[in-house]
Short mmCIF file of C-alpha atoms in Angstrom, two decimals:
data_model
loop_
_atom_site.label_atom_id
_atom_site.label_comp_id
_atom_site.label_asym_id
_atom_site.label_seq_id
_atom_site.Cartn_x
_atom_site.Cartn_y
_atom_site.Cartn_z
CA UNK A 1 2.43 111.71 -104.72
CA UNK A 2 1.66 108.59 -102.65
CA UNK A 3 4.49 106.24 -101.81
CA UNK A 4 4.06 102.76 -103.31
CA UNK A 5 4.17 99.93 -100.76
CA UNK A 6 6.27 96.94 -101.79
CA UNK A 7 4.18 93.71 -101.97
CA UNK A 8 6.36 92.24 -99.20
CA UNK A 9 5.28 95.04 -96.82
CA UNK A 10 1.60 95.04 -97.86
CA UNK A 11 -0.97 94.91 -95.03
CA UNK A 12 -3.87 92.65 -96.07
CA UNK A 13 -7.41 92.66 -94.56
CA UNK A 14 -7.60 90.78 -91.23
CA UNK A 15 -9.83 87.98 -92.57
CA UNK A 16 -7.63 87.25 -95.57
CA UNK A 17 -4.51 87.53 -93.44
CA UNK A 18 -5.82 84.95 -90.95
CA UNK A 19 -6.91 82.52 -93.68
CA UNK A 20 -3.58 82.73 -95.52
CA UNK A 21 -1.64 82.48 -92.23
CA UNK A 22 -3.60 79.33 -91.28
CA UNK A 23 -2.79 77.89 -94.71
CA UNK A 24 0.94 78.32 -94.02
CA UNK A 25 0.52 76.66 -90.61
CA UNK A 26 -1.32 73.65 -92.07
CA UNK A 27 1.34 73.16 -94.75
CA UNK A 28 4.13 72.97 -92.15
CA UNK A 29 2.24 71.35 -89.24
CA UNK A 30 3.01 67.68 -89.94
CA UNK A 31 6.73 68.40 -90.37
CA UNK A 32 6.82 70.63 -87.31
CA UNK A 33 5.41 68.02 -84.91
CA UNK A 34 7.41 65.06 -86.28
CA UNK A 35 10.74 66.03 -84.68
CA UNK A 36 9.55 66.37 -81.04
CA UNK A 37 7.88 62.96 -81.40
CA UNK A 38 11.09 61.37 -82.73
CA UNK A 39 13.43 62.95 -80.18
CA UNK A 40 11.02 62.67 -77.22
CA UNK A 41 10.64 58.95 -77.76
CA UNK A 42 14.40 58.51 -78.33
CA UNK A 43 14.89 60.11 -74.89
CA UNK A 44 12.40 57.59 -73.41
CA UNK A 45 10.35 60.45 -71.98
CA UNK A 46 6.85 59.99 -70.58
CA UNK A 47 3.85 60.68 -72.88
CA UNK A 48 3.16 63.85 -70.87
CA UNK A 49 6.69 65.12 -71.48
CA UNK A 50 6.51 64.27 -75.21
CA UNK A 51 3.22 66.19 -75.47
CA UNK A 52 4.92 69.11 -73.71
CA UNK A 53 7.74 68.99 -76.30
CA UNK A 54 5.15 69.24 -79.09
CA UNK A 55 3.53 72.29 -77.47
CA UNK A 56 6.92 73.92 -76.83
CA UNK A 57 7.94 73.28 -80.43
CA UNK A 58 4.82 74.95 -81.88
CA UNK A 59 5.28 77.89 -79.48
CA UNK A 60 8.92 78.40 -80.49
CA UNK A 61 8.05 77.99 -84.20
CA UNK A 62 5.72 80.94 -83.75
CA UNK A 63 8.25 83.08 -81.85
CA UNK A 64 11.02 82.43 -84.42
CA UNK A 65 8.62 83.14 -87.31
CA UNK A 66 7.61 86.50 -85.81
CA UNK A 67 11.25 87.52 -85.34
CA UNK A 68 12.19 86.47 -88.88
CA UNK A 69 9.20 88.03 -90.68
CA UNK A 70 8.66 91.15 -88.55
CA UNK A 71 12.28 91.85 -87.68
CA UNK A 72 13.66 92.57 -84.21
CA UNK A 73 16.23 95.35 -83.84
CA UNK A 74 18.74 95.84 -86.65
CA UNK A 75 20.38 92.49 -85.92
CA UNK A 76 17.58 89.96 -86.41
CA UNK A 77 14.96 89.19 -89.05
CA UNK A 78 15.22 89.18 -92.82
CA UNK A 79 11.69 90.71 -93.14
CA UNK A 80 10.53 88.35 -95.88
CA UNK A 81 7.56 85.91 -95.83
CA UNK A 82 9.37 83.12 -93.96
CA UNK A 83 7.88 80.42 -91.71
CA UNK A 84 10.37 78.97 -89.24
CA UNK A 85 10.25 75.34 -88.18
CA UNK A 86 12.42 72.73 -86.51
CA UNK A 87 14.96 71.31 -88.97
CA UNK A 88 15.15 67.61 -89.86
CA UNK A 89 18.91 68.00 -90.42
CA UNK A 90 19.54 67.96 -86.67
CA UNK A 91 17.42 64.87 -85.94
CA UNK A 92 20.16 62.25 -86.37
CA UNK A 93 22.71 63.86 -83.98
CA UNK A 94 19.93 64.65 -81.49
CA UNK A 95 18.77 61.02 -81.52
CA UNK A 96 22.40 59.89 -81.06
CA UNK A 97 22.71 62.15 -77.99
CA UNK A 98 19.32 60.89 -76.72
CA UNK A 99 20.24 57.21 -77.19
CA UNK A 100 23.54 57.69 -75.36
CA UNK A 101 21.88 59.66 -72.51
CA UNK A 102 18.20 58.70 -72.15
CA UNK A 103 15.78 60.33 -69.71
CA UNK A 104 15.64 63.86 -68.27
CA UNK A 105 19.43 63.98 -67.78
CA UNK A 106 19.87 63.32 -71.49
CA UNK A 107 17.40 66.11 -72.21
CA UNK A 108 19.61 68.48 -70.18
CA UNK A 109 22.65 67.54 -72.32
CA UNK A 110 20.62 67.81 -75.53
CA UNK A 111 19.18 71.24 -74.74
CA UNK A 112 22.58 72.41 -73.52
CA UNK A 113 24.07 71.48 -76.91
CA UNK A 114 21.23 73.31 -78.70
CA UNK A 115 21.69 76.46 -76.60
CA UNK A 116 25.47 76.36 -77.23
CA UNK A 117 24.94 75.86 -80.98
CA UNK A 118 22.43 78.73 -81.02
CA UNK A 119 24.91 81.14 -79.45
CA UNK A 120 27.70 80.04 -81.82
CA UNK A 121 25.34 80.36 -84.81
CA UNK A 122 24.45 83.95 -83.87
CA UNK A 123 28.15 84.83 -83.65
CA UNK A 124 29.21 83.18 -86.92
CA UNK A 125 26.15 84.18 -89.02
CA UNK A 126 27.97 87.03 -90.85
CA UNK A 127 30.80 84.66 -91.79
CA UNK A 128 28.43 81.88 -92.91
CA UNK A 129 26.66 84.35 -95.19
CA UNK A 130 29.97 84.61 -97.06
CA UNK A 131 30.59 80.82 -97.21
CA UNK A 132 28.25 80.01 -100.11
CA UNK A 133 31.15 79.06 -102.37
CA UNK A 134 31.95 76.07 -100.13
CA UNK A 135 28.39 74.72 -100.52
CA UNK A 136 27.54 74.46 -104.23
CA UNK A 137 24.55 72.30 -105.30
CA UNK A 138 26.70 69.15 -105.52
CA UNK A 139 27.38 69.51 -101.77
CA UNK A 140 23.93 70.66 -100.59
CA UNK A 141 22.12 68.12 -102.77
CA UNK A 142 24.25 65.29 -101.36
CA UNK A 143 23.70 66.43 -97.78
CA UNK A 144 19.92 66.78 -98.18
CA UNK A 145 19.73 63.36 -99.87
CA UNK A 146 21.53 61.67 -96.96
CA UNK A 147 19.28 63.49 -94.47
CA UNK A 148 16.27 61.89 -96.16
CA UNK A 149 17.93 58.46 -96.36
CA UNK A 150 18.84 58.61 -92.66
CA UNK A 151 15.35 59.70 -91.61
CA UNK A 152 13.66 56.95 -93.64
CA UNK A 153 14.80 54.53 -90.95
CA UNK A 154 12.67 56.45 -88.43
CA UNK A 155 9.56 56.25 -90.63
CA UNK A 156 10.05 52.53 -91.28
CA UNK A 157 10.52 51.81 -87.56
CA UNK A 158 7.31 53.76 -86.85
CA UNK A 159 5.43 51.31 -89.05
CA UNK A 160 6.96 48.00 -87.98
CA UNK A 161 8.52 48.62 -84.56
CA UNK A 162 11.93 49.58 -83.23
CA UNK A 163 14.81 47.08 -83.55
CA UNK A 164 15.18 47.10 -79.75
CA UNK A 165 12.76 47.20 -76.84
CA UNK A 166 9.12 46.05 -76.58
CA UNK A 167 8.57 46.10 -80.36
CA UNK A 168 11.82 44.35 -81.37
CA UNK A 169 11.44 41.62 -84.05
CA UNK A 170 12.22 38.82 -81.55
CA UNK A 171 11.61 38.27 -77.84
CA UNK A 172 13.15 35.82 -75.37
CA UNK A 173 11.50 32.39 -75.37
CA UNK A 174 9.38 32.06 -72.17
CA UNK A 175 10.88 28.59 -71.61
CA UNK A 176 14.37 30.14 -71.45
CA UNK A 177 13.16 32.76 -68.95
CA UNK A 178 11.65 30.01 -66.75
CA UNK A 179 14.94 28.08 -66.82
CA UNK A 180 16.87 31.22 -65.85
CA UNK A 181 14.43 31.95 -63.00
CA UNK A 182 14.84 28.36 -61.71
CA UNK A 183 18.63 28.54 -62.06
CA UNK A 184 18.81 31.72 -60.00
CA UNK A 185 16.26 30.65 -57.37
CA UNK A 186 17.56 30.09 -53.80
CA UNK A 187 18.69 26.50 -53.27
CA UNK A 188 19.30 25.78 -56.96
CA UNK A 189 21.75 22.93 -57.62
CA UNK A 190 23.22 24.83 -60.56
CA UNK A 191 26.30 27.04 -60.09
CA UNK A 192 25.79 30.81 -59.83
CA UNK A 193 24.78 32.48 -63.08
CA UNK A 194 27.72 34.44 -64.59
CA UNK A 195 27.44 38.19 -64.21
CA UNK A 196 26.04 39.88 -67.32
CA UNK A 197 24.51 36.69 -68.76
CA UNK A 198 21.98 37.64 -71.44
CA UNK A 199 19.56 35.34 -73.23
CA UNK A 200 19.28 36.03 -76.94
CA UNK A 201 15.73 36.71 -78.22
CA UNK A 202 14.74 33.92 -80.62
CA UNK A 203 10.91 33.89 -80.70
CA UNK A 204 9.00 36.18 -83.14
CA UNK A 205 7.48 39.14 -81.29
CA UNK A 206 3.71 39.43 -81.95
CA UNK A 207 3.99 43.22 -81.47
CA UNK A 208 6.51 43.59 -84.32
CA UNK A 209 5.14 44.28 -87.84
CA UNK A 210 1.57 43.61 -86.64
CA UNK A 211 -0.58 43.42 -89.79
CA UNK A 212 -3.28 45.68 -88.32
CA UNK A 213 -0.76 48.46 -87.77
CA UNK A 214 0.84 47.91 -91.17
CA UNK A 215 -2.66 48.17 -92.69
CA UNK A 216 -3.28 51.53 -90.97
CA UNK A 217 0.07 52.86 -92.27
CA UNK A 218 -0.88 51.67 -95.78
CA UNK A 219 -4.22 53.53 -95.57
CA UNK A 220 -2.40 56.73 -94.54
CA UNK A 221 0.02 56.35 -97.45
CA UNK A 222 -2.80 55.58 -99.92
CA UNK A 223 -4.75 58.64 -98.72
CA UNK A 224 -1.76 60.92 -99.29
CA UNK A 225 -1.18 59.45 -102.77
CA UNK A 226 -4.85 59.87 -103.77
CA UNK A 227 -4.92 63.50 -102.62
CA UNK A 228 -1.67 64.25 -104.45
CA UNK A 229 -2.99 62.62 -107.64
CA UNK A 230 -6.49 64.08 -107.77
CA UNK A 231 -6.22 67.51 -106.11
CA UNK A 232 -4.17 70.65 -106.69
CA UNK A 233 -3.11 73.76 -104.82
CA UNK A 234 -3.83 74.01 -101.10
CA UNK A 235 -5.31 70.49 -100.65
CA UNK A 236 -2.30 68.92 -102.35
CA UNK A 237 0.01 70.95 -100.10
CA UNK A 238 -1.62 69.55 -96.93
CA UNK A 239 -1.94 65.96 -98.20
CA UNK A 240 0.34 64.62 -95.44
CA UNK A 241 -1.73 66.33 -92.74
CA UNK A 242 -4.99 64.95 -94.21
CA UNK A 243 -3.43 61.48 -94.37
CA UNK A 244 -2.53 61.67 -90.67
CA UNK A 245 -6.08 62.78 -89.79
CA UNK A 246 -7.59 59.88 -91.79
CA UNK A 247 -5.15 57.46 -90.11
CA UNK A 248 -6.07 58.85 -86.68
CA UNK A 249 -9.79 58.36 -87.35
CA UNK A 250 -9.18 54.77 -88.55
CA UNK A 251 -6.92 54.00 -85.57
CA UNK A 252 -9.62 55.29 -83.22
CA UNK A 253 -12.31 53.21 -84.93
CA UNK A 254 -10.34 49.96 -84.48
CA UNK A 255 -9.27 50.77 -80.91
CA UNK A 256 -5.59 51.60 -81.50
CA UNK A 257 -5.99 55.22 -80.41
CA UNK A 258 -7.63 56.57 -77.26
CA UNK A 259 -8.12 60.10 -75.99
CA UNK A 260 -7.49 59.56 -72.26
CA UNK A 261 -4.36 61.73 -72.28
CA UNK A 262 -6.15 64.44 -74.27
CA UNK A 263 -8.95 64.50 -71.70
CA UNK A 264 -6.49 64.87 -68.83
CA UNK A 265 -4.47 67.65 -70.51
CA UNK A 266 -5.22 71.27 -69.64
CA UNK A 267 -6.92 73.61 -72.10
CA UNK A 268 -4.34 76.33 -71.60
CA UNK A 269 -0.84 76.38 -70.17
CA UNK A 270 2.25 78.58 -70.40
CA UNK A 271 5.36 77.13 -72.02
CA UNK A 272 8.12 77.48 -69.41
CA UNK A 273 11.91 77.31 -69.90
CA UNK A 274 14.18 74.56 -68.52
CA UNK A 275 11.40 72.05 -67.79
CA UNK A 276 14.00 69.27 -67.38
CA UNK A 277 16.36 71.27 -65.18
CA UNK A 278 19.32 73.46 -66.02
CA UNK A 279 21.10 72.53 -69.27
CA UNK A 280 24.37 70.61 -69.27
CA UNK A 281 26.97 71.95 -71.70
CA UNK A 282 28.96 69.14 -73.33
CA UNK A 283 31.66 70.50 -75.65
CA UNK A 284 31.58 67.68 -78.21
CA UNK A 285 27.76 67.74 -78.42
CA UNK A 286 27.80 71.53 -78.90
CA UNK A 287 30.44 71.21 -81.64
CA UNK A 288 28.39 68.52 -83.38
CA UNK A 289 25.21 70.61 -83.31
CA UNK A 290 27.12 73.72 -84.43
CA UNK A 291 28.43 71.92 -87.51
CA UNK A 292 24.86 70.87 -88.34
CA UNK A 293 23.74 74.48 -87.90
CA UNK A 294 26.31 75.65 -90.46
CA UNK A 295 24.76 73.27 -93.00
CA UNK A 296 21.27 74.47 -91.99
CA UNK A 297 22.27 78.12 -92.41
CA UNK A 298 23.79 77.48 -95.83
CA UNK A 299 20.50 75.88 -96.89
CA UNK A 300 18.63 78.88 -95.42
CA UNK A 301 20.85 81.19 -97.47
CA UNK A 302 19.70 79.46 -100.64
CA UNK A 303 16.07 79.77 -99.49
CA UNK A 304 16.46 83.49 -98.78
CA UNK A 305 18.03 84.12 -102.19
CA UNK A 306 15.23 82.18 -103.92
CA UNK A 307 12.61 84.05 -101.87
CA UNK A 308 14.22 87.36 -102.79
CA UNK A 309 13.83 86.43 -106.45
CA UNK A 310 10.18 85.33 -105.96
CA UNK A 311 9.12 88.46 -104.08
CA UNK A 312 11.13 90.98 -106.06
CA UNK A 313 12.87 92.35 -102.96
CA UNK A 314 16.62 92.51 -103.39
CA UNK A 315 18.60 91.37 -100.37
CA UNK A 316 22.22 92.18 -99.62
CA UNK A 317 24.82 90.43 -97.48
CA UNK A 318 23.74 92.32 -94.27
CA UNK A 319 20.15 91.11 -94.86
CA UNK A 320 21.39 87.53 -95.22
CA UNK A 321 23.37 87.91 -91.99
CA UNK A 322 20.21 89.09 -90.16
CA UNK A 323 18.24 86.11 -91.48
CA UNK A 324 20.95 83.63 -90.50
CA UNK A 325 21.35 85.27 -87.08
CA UNK A 326 17.66 84.59 -86.57
CA UNK A 327 18.25 80.88 -87.30
CA UNK A 328 20.73 81.00 -84.43
CA UNK A 329 18.43 83.04 -82.18
CA UNK A 330 15.53 80.65 -82.88
CA UNK A 331 17.80 77.74 -81.97
CA UNK A 332 18.88 79.50 -78.75
CA UNK A 333 15.23 80.16 -77.83
CA UNK A 334 14.45 76.54 -78.72
CA UNK A 335 17.09 75.19 -76.32
CA UNK A 336 15.84 77.45 -73.52
CA UNK A 337 12.21 76.38 -74.02
CA UNK A 338 12.95 72.63 -74.27
CA UNK A 339 12.86 72.31 -78.03
CA UNK A 340 15.08 72.20 -81.10
CA UNK A 341 17.11 74.01 -83.82
CA UNK A 342 15.09 76.17 -86.24
CA UNK A 343 15.35 77.13 -89.90
CA UNK A 344 13.16 78.48 -92.69
CA UNK A 345 10.67 75.83 -93.86
CA UNK A 346 11.17 75.37 -97.59
CA UNK A 347 7.67 74.00 -98.30
CA UNK A 348 6.36 77.37 -97.14
CA UNK A 349 8.76 79.12 -99.51
CA UNK A 350 7.19 76.98 -102.23
CA UNK A 351 3.73 78.07 -101.04
CA UNK A 352 4.68 81.73 -101.63
CA UNK A 353 5.38 80.82 -105.27
CA UNK A 354 2.14 78.81 -105.58
CA UNK A 355 -0.20 81.45 -104.07
CA UNK A 356 1.60 84.53 -105.39
CA UNK A 357 0.97 86.28 -102.04
CA UNK A 358 4.22 88.04 -101.12
CA UNK A 359 3.21 89.88 -97.93
CA UNK A 360 5.39 88.99 -94.96
CA UNK A 361 2.48 89.77 -92.65
CA UNK A 362 0.81 86.52 -93.79
CA UNK A 363 3.70 84.67 -92.08
CA UNK A 364 3.36 87.01 -89.07
CA UNK A 365 -0.27 85.82 -88.80
CA UNK A 366 0.95 82.22 -89.13
CA UNK A 367 3.43 82.83 -86.32
CA UNK A 368 0.67 84.13 -84.02
CA UNK A 369 -1.46 81.04 -84.79
CA UNK A 370 1.49 78.75 -83.94
CA UNK A 371 2.02 80.51 -80.61
CA UNK A 372 -1.66 80.04 -79.75
CA UNK A 373 -1.48 76.32 -80.67
CA UNK A 374 1.61 75.98 -78.46
CA UNK A 375 -0.35 77.33 -75.48
CA UNK A 376 -3.04 74.62 -75.85
CA UNK A 377 -1.72 71.42 -74.19
CA UNK A 378 -4.65 69.40 -75.53
CA UNK A 379 -3.21 69.86 -79.04
CA UNK A 380 0.16 68.48 -77.92
CA UNK A 381 -1.54 65.55 -76.14
CA UNK A 382 -3.60 64.80 -79.27
CA UNK A 383 -0.49 64.62 -81.46
CA UNK A 384 1.33 62.47 -78.89
CA UNK A 385 -1.65 60.08 -78.75
CA UNK A 386 -1.34 59.22 -82.44
CA UNK A 387 -0.10 55.61 -82.85
CA UNK A 388 3.31 55.41 -84.47
CA UNK A 389 1.86 53.37 -87.36
CA UNK A 390 -0.18 56.44 -88.39
CA UNK A 391 2.93 58.61 -88.33
CA UNK A 392 4.88 55.89 -90.15
CA UNK A 393 2.68 56.03 -93.24
CA UNK A 394 3.15 59.81 -93.35
CA UNK A 395 6.84 59.51 -92.44
CA UNK A 396 7.57 57.52 -95.60
CA UNK A 397 6.32 60.50 -97.59
CA UNK A 398 7.82 63.28 -95.43
CA UNK A 399 11.27 61.78 -95.12
CA UNK A 400 11.27 60.32 -98.63
CA UNK A 401 10.51 63.78 -100.02
CA UNK A 402 13.58 65.12 -98.22
CA UNK A 403 15.71 62.55 -100.05
CA UNK A 404 13.89 63.36 -103.31
CA UNK A 405 14.67 67.05 -102.81
CA UNK A 406 18.37 66.23 -102.60
CA UNK A 407 18.08 64.15 -105.77
CA UNK A 408 16.32 67.01 -107.59
CA UNK A 409 19.08 69.42 -106.58
CA UNK A 410 21.69 66.92 -107.81
CA UNK A 411 19.79 66.67 -111.12
CA UNK A 412 20.97 70.20 -111.89
CA UNK A 413 24.63 69.35 -111.21
CA UNK A 414 27.02 68.96 -114.15
CA UNK A 415 28.00 65.28 -114.20
CA UNK A 416 28.76 65.13 -117.95
CA UNK A 417 31.72 67.46 -118.26
CA UNK A 418 32.85 67.27 -114.63
CA UNK A 419 33.57 63.65 -113.71
CA UNK A 420 34.67 64.69 -110.21
CA UNK A 421 31.09 65.51 -109.16
CA UNK A 422 30.11 61.83 -109.41
CA UNK A 423 33.01 60.92 -107.12
CA UNK A 424 32.00 63.59 -104.60
CA UNK A 425 28.40 62.30 -104.40
CA UNK A 426 29.37 58.62 -104.38
CA UNK A 427 32.00 58.83 -101.66
CA UNK A 428 30.15 61.33 -99.45
CA UNK A 429 26.96 59.23 -99.44
CA UNK A 430 29.02 56.07 -98.86
CA UNK A 431 30.70 57.65 -95.83
CA UNK A 432 27.30 58.81 -94.53
CA UNK A 433 25.88 55.28 -94.80
CA UNK A 434 28.52 53.84 -92.44
CA UNK A 435 26.63 54.60 -89.17
CA UNK A 436 23.42 53.18 -90.72
CA UNK A 437 24.91 49.91 -91.97
CA UNK A 438 27.63 49.33 -89.35
CA UNK A 439 26.55 51.21 -86.20
CA UNK A 440 29.25 49.53 -84.09
CA UNK A 441 32.14 50.71 -86.31
CA UNK A 442 33.19 53.18 -83.63
CA UNK A 443 33.64 50.71 -80.77
CA UNK A 444 37.46 50.98 -80.66
CA UNK A 445 37.55 54.75 -81.25
CA UNK A 446 37.83 57.33 -78.41
CA UNK A 447 34.46 57.72 -76.71
CA UNK A 448 34.77 61.51 -76.78
CA UNK A 449 34.40 61.60 -80.57
CA UNK A 450 31.43 59.19 -80.76
CA UNK A 451 28.79 61.97 -80.97
CA UNK A 452 30.73 63.44 -83.92
CA UNK A 453 30.86 60.22 -85.92
CA UNK A 454 27.48 58.69 -85.01
CA UNK A 455 25.68 61.00 -87.45
CA UNK A 456 25.76 59.97 -91.09
CA UNK A 457 24.54 63.47 -91.97
CA UNK A 458 27.55 65.05 -90.30
CA UNK A 459 30.00 62.61 -91.90
CA UNK A 460 28.48 63.24 -95.34
CA UNK A 461 28.61 67.02 -94.81
CA UNK A 462 32.30 66.98 -93.90
CA UNK A 463 33.18 64.55 -96.69
CA UNK A 464 31.21 66.45 -99.36
CA UNK A 465 32.74 69.83 -98.45
CA UNK A 466 36.30 68.49 -98.32
CA UNK A 467 35.97 66.44 -101.53
CA UNK A 468 34.45 69.39 -103.38
CA UNK A 469 37.32 71.62 -102.23
CA UNK A 470 39.84 68.98 -103.32
CA UNK A 471 38.34 68.39 -106.78
CA UNK A 472 36.58 71.66 -107.67
CA UNK A 473 38.06 74.34 -105.43
CA UNK A 474 35.77 77.07 -104.04
CA UNK A 475 33.97 78.87 -106.87
CA UNK A 476 31.24 81.39 -106.15
CA UNK A 477 28.02 80.62 -108.11
CA UNK A 478 25.01 82.39 -106.60
CA UNK A 479 22.76 81.54 -109.56
CA UNK A 480 23.32 77.81 -109.04
CA UNK A 481 22.53 78.20 -105.33
CA UNK A 482 19.25 79.98 -106.08
CA UNK A 483 18.31 77.32 -108.64
CA UNK A 484 19.03 74.60 -106.08
CA UNK A 485 16.92 76.37 -103.44
CA UNK A 486 14.01 76.58 -105.90
CA UNK A 487 14.16 72.78 -106.21
CA UNK A 488 13.94 72.32 -102.43
CA UNK A 489 10.19 72.55 -101.94
CA UNK A 490 10.20 69.84 -99.29
CA UNK A 491 12.33 70.00 -96.17
#
């Protein structure tokens, strides 16, 4: 009697395996490369360094995917069809760290906090796998909604320009600059200029909200909408990627995009650890990132439970612990190789449901493809060369879909018979909006806690958990968690 192989463990023909693995990679590619672009630019790194971050990110996506899908020892890997990618949940605190500490030294603090959070996540994974009752859909939906709302600011700034720097809405009037130069020139009759004098920008900046760039972003957005409306299946799943490609072609045609950096980049290079020097371990930054990782792991738990239901493979608490440990291990590897925290990509979980292919070896093939892409610096340089207006059009969709996912999860929450749930959502989102609306609210608070309170996502997470405990207590409802995870088909 021959032993029946479970569909999850089925070995497919090499050609089919490669094609299906590439499909998984294309579905996640746009989301995977967005974070290194956001954080690299927040750190004010050179284009070469940002391109290196993109390559390192793809490489580590592949490594984490292999560990999660194949399994590594009895401690790591849930052995389900899971694609691992960098999480958007950590973007806001990472940008806060980057803004406070720009340049390579800031990168050392950032990667130190990621390494620390990775180690802590590995240690606490078994406990987190038992914490589901503290994160019902009313909490996770609220957190995911605020993640999307927070990230929308990034997409909008990609289109129009950042509020500060060369693309700020206003620049200093040249006449004012000439007066200041004359006033500070040797022999000037005017008294010495006070230390710290700053001239307020008052003249509209021609680089801000340039109509050509706005037009390119609109074309990217229109392309994505057309593909979503008139196609189905695989093409619809990669609509964002196709929109970026169309935007890149248009930007090249009108002279906004050049390929000089792509030409200079090597064809092949090894991703090396600690490219910015040895990491710096800041306790508050590590604590901030660890709290974010708890939220990420809770979301992963929901994904694993939903995937278990889709594939027909029952998973127990030890399996969950192995999967969550791998989130931590992927994050640790990410910090070592100059990249970011990792989690299971939910759009790929949705792809398993769409295609009906349950073999984990499809994701293993996807992981190998990602590693290969990470070893090709020209790919990283090509992504870095994309004008921000192209990414902005896609960012509206990517980040907006994150917010929409949170709203869809909240749609399944009982607001009719439980009036407390409305209060939880309202107050938690309000608290999370504080850093967005009033970024200087923390100016009289101890500097040591600034990284903790600069993230609206973190404030919302803490508020939602505490409010839910206060109003609803801690009830275990695995079915509700699985239903919420099924809604989260965009990360």
